[in-house]
Coordinates of C-alpha atoms in Angstrom, one line a residue:
X242 CA -12.3 -145.8 -78.9
X243 CA -12.2 -145.4 -75.2
X244 CA -12.4 -142.3 -72.9
X245 CA -10.9 -141.5 -69.5
X246 CA -12.1 -139.2 -66.7
X247 CA -9.8 -137.4 -64.3
X248 CA -9.8 -140.2 -61.8
X249 CA -8.5 -142.6 -64.4
X250 CA -5.9 -140.1 -65.7
X251 CA -4.5 -139.7 -62.1
X252 CA -3.7 -143.5 -62.2
X253 CA -1.5 -142.9 -65.3
X254 CA 0.2 -139.6 -64.6
X255 CA 2.3 -138.7 -61.6
X256 CA 1.6 -135.0 -62.1
X257 CA -0.7 -133.2 -59.7
X258 CA -1.9 -129.6 -59.4
X259 CA -0.6 -127.2 -60.6
X260 CA 1.3 -129.2 -63.2
X261 CA -1.4 -131.7 -64.2
X262 CA -2.4 -130.5 -67.7
X263 CA -4.9 -133.1 -68.9
X264 CA -8.4 -132.9 -67.7
X265 CA -10.1 -135.6 -69.8
X266 CA -9.3 -138.1 -72.5
X267 CA -11.9 -137.8 -75.2
X268 CA -10.7 -140.8 -77.1
X269 CA -7.7 -143.1 -77.6
X270 CA -6.7 -146.1 -79.6
X271 CA -4.0 -148.3 -77.9
X272 CA -0.8 -148.2 -80.0
X273 CA -2.1 -145.5 -82.2
X274 CA -3.3 -142.1 -81.0
X275 CA -5.1 -140.1 -78.3
X276 CA -7.3 -137.0 -78.1
X277 CA -7.3 -135.2 -74.8
X278 CA -8.7 -132.0 -73.3
X279 CA -7.2 -129.2 -71.1
X280 CA -9.6 -126.6 -69.9
X281 CA -7.7 -123.4 -69.7
X282 CA -9.1 -121.4 -66.8
X283 CA -8.3 -117.9 -65.7
X284 CA -7.6 -119.5 -62.3
X285 CA -4.4 -121.1 -63.6
X286 CA -1.4 -120.0 -61.5
X287 CA 0.7 -118.9 -64.4
X288 CA -1.8 -116.3 -65.6
X289 CA -1.0 -113.9 -62.7
X290 CA 2.4 -113.4 -64.3
X291 CA 2.0 -114.3 -68.0
X292 CA 0.5 -111.8 -68.7
X293 CA -1.8 -110.1 -66.2
X294 CA -3.2 -107.7 -68.8
X295 CA -3.4 -110.3 -71.6
X296 CA -3.7 -113.9 -70.1
X297 CA -1.8 -116.2 -72.5
X298 CA -0.9 -119.8 -71.7
X299 CA 2.9 -120.3 -71.9
X300 CA 3.9 -122.3 -75.0
X301 CA 6.1 -124.6 -72.9
X302 CA 3.1 -125.6 -70.9
X303 CA 1.2 -126.4 -74.1
X304 CA 4.1 -128.7 -75.1
X305 CA 4.0 -130.2 -71.6
X306 CA 0.3 -130.9 -71.9
X307 CA 1.0 -132.7 -75.2
X308 CA 3.7 -134.8 -73.5
X309 CA 1.3 -135.7 -70.7
X310 CA -1.2 -136.9 -73.3
X311 CA 1.6 -138.9 -75.0
X312 CA 2.5 -140.5 -71.6
X313 CA -1.1 -141.6 -71.1
X314 CA -1.2 -143.2 -74.5
X315 CA 2.1 -144.9 -74.0
X316 CA 1.2 -146.3 -70.6
X317 CA -2.2 -147.5 -72.0
X318 CA -0.3 -149.1 -75.0
X319 CA 2.1 -151.0 -72.7
X320 CA -0.8 -151.8 -70.3
X321 CA 0.7 -150.4 -67.1
X322 CA -0.2 -147.7 -64.7
X323 CA 2.2 -145.1 -63.3
X324 CA 4.7 -146.4 -60.7
X325 CA 6.4 -144.3 -58.1
X326 CA 9.8 -145.6 -59.3
X327 CA 9.3 -144.6 -62.9
X328 CA 9.5 -141.1 -64.5
X329 CA 8.5 -140.3 -68.1
X330 CA 11.1 -137.9 -69.6
X331 CA 11.4 -135.8 -72.7
X332 CA 14.5 -136.8 -74.7
X333 CA 13.7 -134.5 -77.7
X334 CA 11.4 -131.9 -79.0
X335 CA 11.6 -131.0 -82.7
X336 CA 9.8 -128.7 -85.0
X337 CA 7.8 -126.8 -82.4
X338 CA 5.6 -124.2 -83.9
X339 CA 3.3 -121.8 -82.1
X340 CA 0.6 -120.6 -84.5
X341 CA -1.8 -118.8 -82.2
X342 CA -2.0 -117.8 -78.5
X343 CA -4.0 -119.9 -76.1
X344 CA -6.1 -117.7 -73.9
X345 CA -8.0 -118.1 -70.6
X346 CA -11.3 -119.6 -71.3
X347 CA -10.1 -121.8 -74.2
X348 CA -10.5 -125.5 -74.5
X349 CA -7.2 -126.9 -75.6
X350 CA -7.6 -130.2 -77.6
X351 CA -4.4 -132.3 -77.5
X352 CA -3.9 -134.7 -80.4
X353 CA -0.9 -137.1 -80.2
X354 CA -0.1 -140.0 -82.5
X355 CA 2.6 -142.6 -82.1
X356 CA 5.1 -142.5 -85.0
X357 CA 7.4 -145.2 -83.8
X358 CA 8.8 -147.0 -80.7
X359 CA 12.3 -148.4 -80.6
X360 CA 14.1 -149.8 -77.5
X361 CA 12.0 -147.8 -75.0
X362 CA 12.2 -144.6 -77.0
X363 CA 8.9 -143.3 -78.3
X364 CA 8.4 -140.7 -81.1
X365 CA 5.1 -138.9 -81.5
X366 CA 3.5 -136.3 -83.8
X367 CA 1.6 -133.8 -81.7
X368 CA -0.7 -130.9 -82.2
X369 CA -2.8 -128.7 -80.0
X370 CA -6.0 -127.0 -81.3
X371 CA -8.5 -124.5 -80.1
X372 CA -11.9 -124.3 -81.8
X373 CA -10.5 -126.7 -84.5
X374 CA -7.7 -124.3 -85.3
X375 CA -4.0 -125.4 -84.9
X376 CA -2.3 -123.5 -82.1
X377 CA 0.9 -125.7 -81.6
X378 CA 2.6 -128.6 -83.3
X379 CA 5.7 -130.6 -82.6
X380 CA 7.5 -133.9 -82.8
X381 CA 8.1 -135.3 -79.3
X382 CA 10.4 -138.0 -78.2
X383 CA 10.1 -139.5 -74.7
X384 CA 11.2 -142.5 -72.6
X385 CA 10.4 -144.0 -69.2
X386 CA 13.3 -144.3 -66.7
X387 CA 13.4 -145.9 -63.3
X388 CA 14.4 -143.5 -60.5

């Protein structure tokens, strides 16, 4: 199992601040799964409006963080880095469940496993945890497209 630091992650994801939502890859196995980390800081730009009196990470951003982890896994699996002419898109999100709020100060652990890949369409089982407790789960479907 390999790891990746932020400098390596930036080679695989086109996202940059404030939408880069993966800080570190803890482990991954090509063609199988990935475990990544997002440090949820009170300095995140969304906390000023969601909600100032009770800083909760928006669920849609948790799902986006899971998709970014999935993109890293996919690009490692097909052995390519991000290219300026390619964008990795959602094509489906099923069964999303939010079990517990993610708060400022939490470490969000992103766990994504490849379920299958057919003709450039990738399907993943994804879950996010804080302190080993499930906070979000979903089935994600994504594909890469040239722009």
